[in-house]
Coordinates of C-alpha atoms in Angstrom, one line a residue:
X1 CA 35.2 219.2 66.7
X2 CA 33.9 215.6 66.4
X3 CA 33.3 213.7 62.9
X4 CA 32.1 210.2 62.2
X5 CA 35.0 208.4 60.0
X6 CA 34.5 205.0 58.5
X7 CA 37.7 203.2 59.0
X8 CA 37.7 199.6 57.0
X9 CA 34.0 198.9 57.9
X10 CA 33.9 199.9 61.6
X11 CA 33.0 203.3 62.9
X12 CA 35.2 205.2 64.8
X13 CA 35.0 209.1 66.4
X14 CA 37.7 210.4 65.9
X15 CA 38.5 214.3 67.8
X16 CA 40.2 216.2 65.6
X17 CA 43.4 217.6 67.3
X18 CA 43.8 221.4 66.4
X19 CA 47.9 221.9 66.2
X20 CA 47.4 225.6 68.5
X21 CA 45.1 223.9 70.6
X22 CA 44.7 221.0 73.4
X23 CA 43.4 217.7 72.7
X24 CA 39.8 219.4 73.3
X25 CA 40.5 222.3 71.5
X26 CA 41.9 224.4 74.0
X27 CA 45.6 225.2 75.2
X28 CA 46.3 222.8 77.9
X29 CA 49.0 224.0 80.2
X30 CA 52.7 222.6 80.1
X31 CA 53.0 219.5 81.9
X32 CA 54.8 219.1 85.6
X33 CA 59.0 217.3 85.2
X34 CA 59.0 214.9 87.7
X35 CA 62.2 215.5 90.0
X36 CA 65.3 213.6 89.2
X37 CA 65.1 209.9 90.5
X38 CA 61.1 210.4 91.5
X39 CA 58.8 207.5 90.4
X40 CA 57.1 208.3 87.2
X41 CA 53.0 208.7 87.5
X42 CA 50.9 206.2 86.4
X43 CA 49.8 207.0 83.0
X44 CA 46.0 206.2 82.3
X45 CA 45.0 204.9 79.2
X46 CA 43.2 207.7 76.7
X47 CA 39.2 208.5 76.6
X48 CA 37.4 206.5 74.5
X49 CA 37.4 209.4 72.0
X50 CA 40.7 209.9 72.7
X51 CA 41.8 208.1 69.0
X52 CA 45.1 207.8 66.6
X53 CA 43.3 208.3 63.8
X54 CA 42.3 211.6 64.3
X55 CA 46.2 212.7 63.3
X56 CA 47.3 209.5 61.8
X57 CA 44.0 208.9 59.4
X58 CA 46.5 208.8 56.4
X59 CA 47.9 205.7 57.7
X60 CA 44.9 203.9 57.0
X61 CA 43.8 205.1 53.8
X62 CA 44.3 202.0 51.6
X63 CA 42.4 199.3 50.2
X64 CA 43.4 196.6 52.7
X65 CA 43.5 197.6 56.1
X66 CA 45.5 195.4 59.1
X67 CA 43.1 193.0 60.7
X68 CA 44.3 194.1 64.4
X69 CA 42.9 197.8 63.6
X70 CA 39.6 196.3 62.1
X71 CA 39.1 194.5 65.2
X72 CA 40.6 196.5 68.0
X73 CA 42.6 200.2 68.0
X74 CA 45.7 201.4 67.8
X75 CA 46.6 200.6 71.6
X76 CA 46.3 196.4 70.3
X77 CA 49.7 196.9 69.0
X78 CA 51.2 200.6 71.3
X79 CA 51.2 201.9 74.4
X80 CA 52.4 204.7 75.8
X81 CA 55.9 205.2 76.9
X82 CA 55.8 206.8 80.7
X83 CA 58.2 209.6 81.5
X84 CA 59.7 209.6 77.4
X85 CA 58.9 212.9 75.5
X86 CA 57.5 212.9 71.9
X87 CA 55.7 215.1 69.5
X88 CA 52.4 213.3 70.0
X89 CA 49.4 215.5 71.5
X90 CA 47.7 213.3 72.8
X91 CA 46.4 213.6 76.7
X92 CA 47.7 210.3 77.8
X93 CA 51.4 210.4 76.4
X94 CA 53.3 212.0 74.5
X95 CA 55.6 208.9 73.3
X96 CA 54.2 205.2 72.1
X97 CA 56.0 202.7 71.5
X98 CA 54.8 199.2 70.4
X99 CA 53.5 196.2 73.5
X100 CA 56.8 194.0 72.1
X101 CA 59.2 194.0 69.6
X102 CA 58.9 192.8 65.9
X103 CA 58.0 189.9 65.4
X104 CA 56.9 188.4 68.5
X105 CA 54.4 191.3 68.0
X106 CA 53.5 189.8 65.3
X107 CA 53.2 186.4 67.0
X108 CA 51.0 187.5 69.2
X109 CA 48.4 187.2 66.7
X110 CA 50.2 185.3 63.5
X111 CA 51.4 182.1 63.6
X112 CA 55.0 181.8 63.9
X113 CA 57.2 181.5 60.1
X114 CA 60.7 181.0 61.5
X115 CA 60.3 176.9 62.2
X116 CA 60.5 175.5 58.9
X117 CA 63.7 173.7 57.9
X118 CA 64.3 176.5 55.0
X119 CA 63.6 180.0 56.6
X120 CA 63.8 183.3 54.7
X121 CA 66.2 185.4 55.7
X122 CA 64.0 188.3 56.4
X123 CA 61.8 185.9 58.3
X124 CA 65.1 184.6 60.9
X125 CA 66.0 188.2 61.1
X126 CA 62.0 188.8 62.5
X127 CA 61.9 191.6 59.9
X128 CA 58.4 191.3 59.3
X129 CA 57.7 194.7 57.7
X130 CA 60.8 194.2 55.3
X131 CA 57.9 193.3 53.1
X132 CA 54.5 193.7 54.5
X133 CA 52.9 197.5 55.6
X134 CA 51.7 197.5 59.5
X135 CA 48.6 199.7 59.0
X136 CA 47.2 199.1 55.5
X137 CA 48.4 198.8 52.0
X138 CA 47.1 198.4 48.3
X139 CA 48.4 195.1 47.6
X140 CA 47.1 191.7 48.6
X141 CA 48.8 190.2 52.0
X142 CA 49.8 193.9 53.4
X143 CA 52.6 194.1 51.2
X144 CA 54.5 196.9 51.0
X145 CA 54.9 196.2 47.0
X146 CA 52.9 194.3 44.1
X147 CA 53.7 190.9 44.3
X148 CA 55.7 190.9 41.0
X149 CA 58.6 193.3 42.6
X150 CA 58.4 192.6 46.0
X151 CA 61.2 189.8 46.1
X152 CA 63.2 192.2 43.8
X153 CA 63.9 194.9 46.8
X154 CA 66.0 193.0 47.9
X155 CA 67.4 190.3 45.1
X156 CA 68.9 191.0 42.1
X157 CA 67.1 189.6 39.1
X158 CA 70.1 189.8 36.9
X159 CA 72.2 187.4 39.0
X160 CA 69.0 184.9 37.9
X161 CA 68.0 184.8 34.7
X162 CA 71.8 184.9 33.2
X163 CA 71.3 181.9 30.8
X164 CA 69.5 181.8 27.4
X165 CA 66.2 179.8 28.6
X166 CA 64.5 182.0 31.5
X167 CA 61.9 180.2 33.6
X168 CA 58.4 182.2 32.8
X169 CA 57.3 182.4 36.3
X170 CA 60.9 184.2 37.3
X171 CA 61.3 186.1 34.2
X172 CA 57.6 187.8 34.9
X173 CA 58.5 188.4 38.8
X174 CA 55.7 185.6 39.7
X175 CA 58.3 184.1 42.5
X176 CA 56.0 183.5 44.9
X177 CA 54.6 181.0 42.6
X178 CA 57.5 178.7 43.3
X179 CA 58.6 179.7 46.7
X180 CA 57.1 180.3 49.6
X181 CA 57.8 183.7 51.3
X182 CA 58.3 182.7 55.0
X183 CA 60.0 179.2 54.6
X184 CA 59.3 175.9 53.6
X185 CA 60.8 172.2 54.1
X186 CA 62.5 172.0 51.4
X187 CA 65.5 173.7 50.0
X188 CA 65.2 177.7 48.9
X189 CA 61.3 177.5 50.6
X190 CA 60.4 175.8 47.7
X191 CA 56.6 175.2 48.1
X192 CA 56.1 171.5 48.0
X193 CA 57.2 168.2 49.5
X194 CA 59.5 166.8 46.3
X195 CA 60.7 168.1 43.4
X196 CA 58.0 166.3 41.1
X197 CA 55.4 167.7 43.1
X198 CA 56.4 171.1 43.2
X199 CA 56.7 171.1 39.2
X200 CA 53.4 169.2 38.8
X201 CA 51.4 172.2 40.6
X202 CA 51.7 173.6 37.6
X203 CA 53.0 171.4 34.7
X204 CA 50.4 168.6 35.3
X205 CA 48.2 168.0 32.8
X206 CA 45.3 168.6 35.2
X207 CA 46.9 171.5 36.7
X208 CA 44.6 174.7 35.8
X209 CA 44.6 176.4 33.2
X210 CA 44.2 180.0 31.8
X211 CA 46.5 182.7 31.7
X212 CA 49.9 182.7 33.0
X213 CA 49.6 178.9 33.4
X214 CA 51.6 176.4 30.8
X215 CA 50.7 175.4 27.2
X216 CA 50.1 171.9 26.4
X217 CA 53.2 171.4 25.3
X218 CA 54.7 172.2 28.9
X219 CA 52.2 169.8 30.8
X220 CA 53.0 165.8 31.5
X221 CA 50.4 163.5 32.4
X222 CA 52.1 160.7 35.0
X223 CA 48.8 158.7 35.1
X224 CA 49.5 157.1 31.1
X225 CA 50.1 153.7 31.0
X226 CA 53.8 154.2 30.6
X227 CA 56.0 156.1 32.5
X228 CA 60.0 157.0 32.1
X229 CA 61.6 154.7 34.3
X230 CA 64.0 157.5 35.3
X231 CA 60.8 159.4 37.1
X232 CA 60.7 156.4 39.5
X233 CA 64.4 156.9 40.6
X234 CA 64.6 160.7 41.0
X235 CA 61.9 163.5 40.5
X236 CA 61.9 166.8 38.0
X237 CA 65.3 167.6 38.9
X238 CA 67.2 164.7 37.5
X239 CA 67.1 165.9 34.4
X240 CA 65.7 169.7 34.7
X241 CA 67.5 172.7 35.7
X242 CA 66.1 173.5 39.1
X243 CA 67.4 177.3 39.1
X244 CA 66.0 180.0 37.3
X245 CA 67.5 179.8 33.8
X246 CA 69.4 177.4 31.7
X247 CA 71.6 177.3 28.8
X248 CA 69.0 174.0 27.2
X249 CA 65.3 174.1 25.9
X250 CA 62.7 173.8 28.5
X251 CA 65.4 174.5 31.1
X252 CA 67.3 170.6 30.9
X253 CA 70.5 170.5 32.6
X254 CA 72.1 169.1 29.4
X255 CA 71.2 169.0 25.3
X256 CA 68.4 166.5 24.6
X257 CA 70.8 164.3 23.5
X258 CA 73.2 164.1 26.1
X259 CA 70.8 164.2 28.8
X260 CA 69.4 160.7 26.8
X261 CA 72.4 159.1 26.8
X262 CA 73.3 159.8 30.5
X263 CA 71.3 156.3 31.2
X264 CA 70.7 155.1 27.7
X265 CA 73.4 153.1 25.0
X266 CA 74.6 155.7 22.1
X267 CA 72.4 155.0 19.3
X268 CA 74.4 157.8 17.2
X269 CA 77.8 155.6 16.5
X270 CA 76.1 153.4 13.7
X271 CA 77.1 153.8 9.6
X272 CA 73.9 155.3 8.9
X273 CA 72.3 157.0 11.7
X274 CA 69.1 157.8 11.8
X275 CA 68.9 161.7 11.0
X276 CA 67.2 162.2 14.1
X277 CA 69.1 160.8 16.1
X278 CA 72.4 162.4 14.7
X279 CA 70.9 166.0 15.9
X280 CA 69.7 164.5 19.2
X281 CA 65.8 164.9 18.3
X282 CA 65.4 161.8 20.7
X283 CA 61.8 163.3 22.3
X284 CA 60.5 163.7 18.5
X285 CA 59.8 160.1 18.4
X286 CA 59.6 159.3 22.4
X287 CA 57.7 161.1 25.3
X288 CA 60.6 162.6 28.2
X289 CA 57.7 161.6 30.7
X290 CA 54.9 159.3 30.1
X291 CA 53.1 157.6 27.3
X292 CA 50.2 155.1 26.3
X293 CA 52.6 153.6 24.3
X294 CA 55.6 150.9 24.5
X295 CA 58.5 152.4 24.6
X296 CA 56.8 156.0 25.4
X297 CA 56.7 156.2 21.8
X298 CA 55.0 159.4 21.3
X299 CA 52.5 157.8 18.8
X300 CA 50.0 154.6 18.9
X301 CA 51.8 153.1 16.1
X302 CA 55.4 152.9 14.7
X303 CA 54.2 154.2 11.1
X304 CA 52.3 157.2 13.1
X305 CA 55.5 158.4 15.1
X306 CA 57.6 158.0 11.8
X307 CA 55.1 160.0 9.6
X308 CA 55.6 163.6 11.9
X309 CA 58.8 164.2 9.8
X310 CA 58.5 161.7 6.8
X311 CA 55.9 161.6 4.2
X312 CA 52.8 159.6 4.7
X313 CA 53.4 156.6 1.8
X314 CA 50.3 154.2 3.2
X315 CA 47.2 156.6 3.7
X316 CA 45.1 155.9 0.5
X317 CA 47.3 153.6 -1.2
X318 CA 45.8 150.7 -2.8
X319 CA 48.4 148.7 -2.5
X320 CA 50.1 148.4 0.9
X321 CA 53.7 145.9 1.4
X322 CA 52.9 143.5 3.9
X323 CA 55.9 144.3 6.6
X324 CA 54.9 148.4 5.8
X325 CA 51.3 147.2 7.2
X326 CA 53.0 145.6 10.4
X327 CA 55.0 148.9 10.6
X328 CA 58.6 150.7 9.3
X329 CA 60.7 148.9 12.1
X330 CA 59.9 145.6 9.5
X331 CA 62.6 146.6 7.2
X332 CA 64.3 149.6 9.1
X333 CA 66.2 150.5 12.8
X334 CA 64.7 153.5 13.8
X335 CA 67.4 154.3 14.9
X336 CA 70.4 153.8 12.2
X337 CA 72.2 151.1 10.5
X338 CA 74.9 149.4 8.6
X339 CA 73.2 149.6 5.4
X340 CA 71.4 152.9 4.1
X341 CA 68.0 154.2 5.1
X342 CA 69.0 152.4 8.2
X343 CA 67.1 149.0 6.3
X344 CA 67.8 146.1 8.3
X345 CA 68.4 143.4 5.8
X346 CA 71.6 145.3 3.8
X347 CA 71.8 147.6 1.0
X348 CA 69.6 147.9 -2.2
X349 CA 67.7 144.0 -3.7
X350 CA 69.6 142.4 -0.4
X351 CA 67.5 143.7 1.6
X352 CA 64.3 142.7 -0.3
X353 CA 65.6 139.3 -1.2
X354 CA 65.6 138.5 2.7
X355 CA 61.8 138.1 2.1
X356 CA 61.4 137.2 -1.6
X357 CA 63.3 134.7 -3.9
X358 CA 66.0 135.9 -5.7
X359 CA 64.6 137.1 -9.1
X360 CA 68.2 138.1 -10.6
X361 CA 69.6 134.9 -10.7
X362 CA 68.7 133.9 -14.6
X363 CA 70.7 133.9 -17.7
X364 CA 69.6 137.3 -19.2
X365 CA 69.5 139.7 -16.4
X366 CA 67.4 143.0 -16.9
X367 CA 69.7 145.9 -16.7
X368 CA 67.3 147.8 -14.7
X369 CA 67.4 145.2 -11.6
X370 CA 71.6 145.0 -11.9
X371 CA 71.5 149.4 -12.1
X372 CA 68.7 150.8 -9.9
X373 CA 67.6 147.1 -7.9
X374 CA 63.9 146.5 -6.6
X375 CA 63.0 150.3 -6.2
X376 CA 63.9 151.3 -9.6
X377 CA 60.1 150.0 -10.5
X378 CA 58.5 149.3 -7.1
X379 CA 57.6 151.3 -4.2
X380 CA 59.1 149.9 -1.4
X381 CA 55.8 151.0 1.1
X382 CA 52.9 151.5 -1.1
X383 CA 51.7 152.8 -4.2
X384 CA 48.3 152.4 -6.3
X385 CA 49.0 149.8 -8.9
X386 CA 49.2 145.9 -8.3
X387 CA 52.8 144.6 -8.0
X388 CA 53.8 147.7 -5.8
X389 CA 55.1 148.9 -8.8
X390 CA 55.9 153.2 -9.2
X391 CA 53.5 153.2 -12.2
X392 CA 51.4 151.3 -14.5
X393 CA 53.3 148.7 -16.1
X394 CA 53.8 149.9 -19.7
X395 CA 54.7 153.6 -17.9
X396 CA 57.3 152.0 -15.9
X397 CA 59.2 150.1 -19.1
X398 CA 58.5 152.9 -21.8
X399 CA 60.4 155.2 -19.0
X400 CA 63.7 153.6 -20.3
X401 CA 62.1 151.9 -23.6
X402 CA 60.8 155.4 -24.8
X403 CA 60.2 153.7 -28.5
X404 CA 57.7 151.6 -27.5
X405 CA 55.3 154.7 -25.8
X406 CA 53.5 154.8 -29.0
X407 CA 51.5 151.7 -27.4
X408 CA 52.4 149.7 -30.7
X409 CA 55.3 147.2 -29.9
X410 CA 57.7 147.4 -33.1
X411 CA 57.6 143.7 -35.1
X412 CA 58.1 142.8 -38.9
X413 CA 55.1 140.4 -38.3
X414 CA 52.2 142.2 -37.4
X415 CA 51.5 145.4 -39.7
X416 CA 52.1 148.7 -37.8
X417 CA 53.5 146.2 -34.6
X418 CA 52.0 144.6 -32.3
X419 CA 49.2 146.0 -30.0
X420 CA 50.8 146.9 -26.5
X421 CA 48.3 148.7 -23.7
X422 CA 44.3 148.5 -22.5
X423 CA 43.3 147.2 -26.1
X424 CA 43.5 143.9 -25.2
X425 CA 43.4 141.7 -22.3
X426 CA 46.4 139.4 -21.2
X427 CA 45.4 135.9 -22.3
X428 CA 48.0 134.2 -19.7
X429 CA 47.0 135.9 -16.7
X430 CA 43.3 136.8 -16.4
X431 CA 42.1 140.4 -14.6
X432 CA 45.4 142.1 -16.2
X433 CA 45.7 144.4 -19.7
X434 CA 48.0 143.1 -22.3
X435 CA 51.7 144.7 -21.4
X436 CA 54.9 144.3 -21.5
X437 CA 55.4 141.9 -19.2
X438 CA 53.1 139.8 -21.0
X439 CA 56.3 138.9 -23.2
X440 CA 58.9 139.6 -21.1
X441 CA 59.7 138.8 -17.8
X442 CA 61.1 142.4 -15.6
X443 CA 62.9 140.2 -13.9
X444 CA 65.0 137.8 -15.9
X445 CA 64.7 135.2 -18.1
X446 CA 67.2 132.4 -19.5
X447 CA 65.1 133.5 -22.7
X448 CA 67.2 136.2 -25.3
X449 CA 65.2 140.0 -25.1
X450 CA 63.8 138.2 -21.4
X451 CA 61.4 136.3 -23.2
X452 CA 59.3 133.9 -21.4
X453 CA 59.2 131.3 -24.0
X454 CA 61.8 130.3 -27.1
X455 CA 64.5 131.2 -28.1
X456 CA 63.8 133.5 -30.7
X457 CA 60.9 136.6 -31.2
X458 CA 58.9 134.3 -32.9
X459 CA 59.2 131.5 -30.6
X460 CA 58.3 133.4 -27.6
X461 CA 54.8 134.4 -29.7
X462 CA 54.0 130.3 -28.8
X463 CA 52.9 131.5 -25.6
X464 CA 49.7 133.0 -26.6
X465 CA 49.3 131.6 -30.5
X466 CA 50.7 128.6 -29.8
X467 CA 53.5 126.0 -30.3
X468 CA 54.7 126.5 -34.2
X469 CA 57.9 125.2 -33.9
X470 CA 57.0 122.2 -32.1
X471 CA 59.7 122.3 -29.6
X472 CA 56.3 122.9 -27.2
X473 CA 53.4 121.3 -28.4
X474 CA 52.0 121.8 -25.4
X475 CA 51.3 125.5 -25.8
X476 CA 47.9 126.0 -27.5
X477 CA 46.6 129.2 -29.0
X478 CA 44.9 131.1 -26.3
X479 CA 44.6 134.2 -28.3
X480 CA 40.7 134.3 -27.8
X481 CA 40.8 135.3 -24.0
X482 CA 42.8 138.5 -25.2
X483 CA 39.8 140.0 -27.0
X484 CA 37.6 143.2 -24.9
X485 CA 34.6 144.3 -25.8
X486 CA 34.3 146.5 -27.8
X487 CA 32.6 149.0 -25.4
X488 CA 35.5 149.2 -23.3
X489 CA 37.9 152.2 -24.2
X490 CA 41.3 151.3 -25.2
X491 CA 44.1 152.7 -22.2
X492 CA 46.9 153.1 -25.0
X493 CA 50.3 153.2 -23.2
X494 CA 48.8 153.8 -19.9
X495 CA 47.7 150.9 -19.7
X496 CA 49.2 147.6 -18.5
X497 CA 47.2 147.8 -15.0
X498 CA 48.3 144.2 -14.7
X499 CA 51.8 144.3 -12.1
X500 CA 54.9 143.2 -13.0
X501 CA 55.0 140.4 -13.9
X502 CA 55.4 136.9 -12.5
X503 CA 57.1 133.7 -14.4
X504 CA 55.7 132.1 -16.2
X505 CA 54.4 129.2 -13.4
X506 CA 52.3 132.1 -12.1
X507 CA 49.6 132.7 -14.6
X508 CA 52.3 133.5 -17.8
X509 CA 52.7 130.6 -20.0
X510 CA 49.8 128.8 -19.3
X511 CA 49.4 125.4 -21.0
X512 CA 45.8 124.5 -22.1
X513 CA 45.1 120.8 -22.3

């Protein structure tokens, strides 16, 4: 009985060999010993419809089939074994065997795997179908198992992945991502010709993309204007694991930390570290790899890298300081100090005072300036009031001078006290409401109460009304510029829009001539 099989894209006729009957379909008579020592006949090679398949069909059955049998038959790779019985019925022999041995069977048509400097073992033992089928298989490359377990017939995954951080590609089987399954040049067959290369195949930022492939997070881009010095000495492996797991984040052979100070000077040793910097966060603030940015910071600008952990104080604020502007490293080490908050210039009004005069050095000194220094009424980066102060101005004094909130300063002169707030404008310093500074000076004074003028309450009124004593006859009454129109609501206690308040040779205590 003939039938027409299609066997991977190429006809064959195949003869279907009955098990009771000859390779024809009749019973063919035993065949003839040859006496003891006698030279064994010459064995023809079998009819053209003489084929394999016809018994071994099963062998071909898959959705890849061997090149070798697409292109030629069986008798590419076998031949028949002359005078050697077997259980095959063909008419030509009853034994096969293959034209050579594995692998330079395989040679024959494959180039050769075992030359590389790394060779795997399977390959240097020419064990070939240690992973790959001869005839056909299911999986890509004629393996004899899905890529994902193939390497795990014959290693151990446990032995690999014993650490806490697992490399994806091993813990998902994918080894043959990394290796390459013949040999390679370098070390373990890895498949590349350094170690950067090898990780930038897949942790490049132009590497592709999709699934299986690393996040953003897990990609470096070399080509930035600034790259880690220790990338130009030593590739991926100087500071990554190169194994399969690790007992560090993102598989480092040390803590972040650690690995930093390996090459760099010990930034955690100062009085005041910077937090951090005490718990090793060093890539929070610096790219491991490359950046745009001097000193691979890992934004364009200082205030930028120090606003992903602390609160934005300069978006929106009216009022900026000037060194906040330039950026933080003005006034702090970004990295710790002698003095708290890491500031450079010491602890508490030192550290202001290494940019402004010394406002603490008068007679009467305002307890609030000896207690709490500078920040107890400004904001040391920005805020919306003039002066940098927390507040308005009457909101930062009635804070600690909770009598005067009513917005009516308490005086024996002026019945029910004298107006303090956004009823009238200040007549010594034009543009600001009528506050408390516009008597006393926040800062100190040589002045009792930190008056600007006199040595009395009604003495310091000569500033605005003025000189009655005449101790200061050069101090007119300016009253007049403190009137508003009357269309203008009055601010109360709120008021005081007017900063803090300078001396009085900077607007307060004018003298009119």
């Amino acid at each position: 009985m003939v039938r027409t099989l299609r066997l991977g894209g190429v006809m064959y006729v195949a003869l279907i060999l009955f098990c009771t009957q000859g390779a024809y379909g009749q019973q063919q008579p035993p065949r003839a010993t040859p006496p003891s020592g006698a030279p064994a006949p010459a064995v023809a090679a079998p009819p053209a419809a003489e084929r394999c398949s016809g018994c071994h069909a099963q062998l071909t059955q898959r959705t890849i089939v061997h090149g070798a049998l697409q292109k030629h038959d069986c008798q590419a790779c076998h031949k028949p074994a002359a005078g050697e019985q077997g259980k095959c019925r063909a008419r030509t022999a009853t034994h096969w065997t293959l034209i050579r041995t594995e692998p330079e069977l395989c040679y024959g048509c494959h180039a050769r795997k075992d030359q590389s400097k790394s060779v795997h073992t399977a390959v240097r033992q020419g064990s070939c179908l240690s992973c790959h089928e001869a005839h056909a298989s299911n999986n890509a490359g004629l393996l004899n198992e899905p890529r994902e377990k193939v390497c795990f017939t014959c290693h151990e995954p446990e032995p690999l992945l014993t650490k806490a951080v697992k490399h994806a590609p091993v813990a998902e089987g994918r080894c043959l991502e990394c290796h390459d399954a013949h040999g390679g040049n370098l070390p373990n067959a890895i498949k590349a010709e350094s170690g950067s290369a090898f990780c930038l195949k897949c942790h490049d930022a132009k590497a592709p993309t999709g699934k299986g492939t690393p996040g953003p997070a897990f990609r470096v881009d070399l080509a930035k204007a600034v790259v880690h010095a220790a990338l130009k000495r030593t590739d991926c492996l100087g500071c990554h694991d190169g194994g399969h797991s690790s007992d560090n984040r993102k598989l480092l052979k040390k803590s972040v930390v650690e690995l930093c100070y390996g090459c760099h000077e010990r930034k955690d040793r100062s009085k005041f570290p910077h937090g951090a910097v005490l718990v090793g966060d060093c890539a929070v603030c610096h790219d491991p790899h490359a950046s745009d940015n001097a000193k691979l910071l890992a934004k364009a600008t200082t205030q930028e890298t120090c606003f992903l952990c602390h609160q934005d104080d300069l978006t929106g604020r009216k009022v900026v300081h000037a060194p906040v502007a330039k950026g933080c490293e003005q006034c702090h080490d970004p990295h710790g100090g002698a003095s708290r908050y890491a500031l450079k210039g010491g602890e508490g009004k030192a550290a202001c005072y290494k940019c402004h005069k010394p406002l603490d050095e008068k007679k009467v000194k305002h307890a609030a300036l000896e207690r709490y220094g500078c920040t107890g009424c400004h904001d040391p980066h920005g805020t919306a009031n003039r002066g940098l102060l927390s507040k308005k101005v009457n909101a930062v004094c009635t804070a600690c001078h909770p009598d005067q909130k009513d917005g009516r300063h308490v005086t024996a002169i002026a019945a029910g006290g004298h107006p303090v707030g956004g009823e009238l404008n200040d007549p010594r310093r034009p543009g600001r409401d009528f506050s408390c500074a516009s008597c006393h000076d926040p800062h100190g004074s040589d002045n009792p109460r930190l008056f600007y003028y006199g040595s009395n309450a009604m003495e310091s009124c000569d500033g605005c009304h003025g000189d009655k004593s005449g101790k200061r006859p050069e101090l007119k009454n300016i009253v007049s510029r403190a009137k508003r129109p009357a269309a203008t609501p009055a601010s109360g206690v709120g008021g005081g829009a007017g900063g803090g308040a300078g001396a009085p040779g900077s607007g307060a205590g004018e003298v009119v001539r």
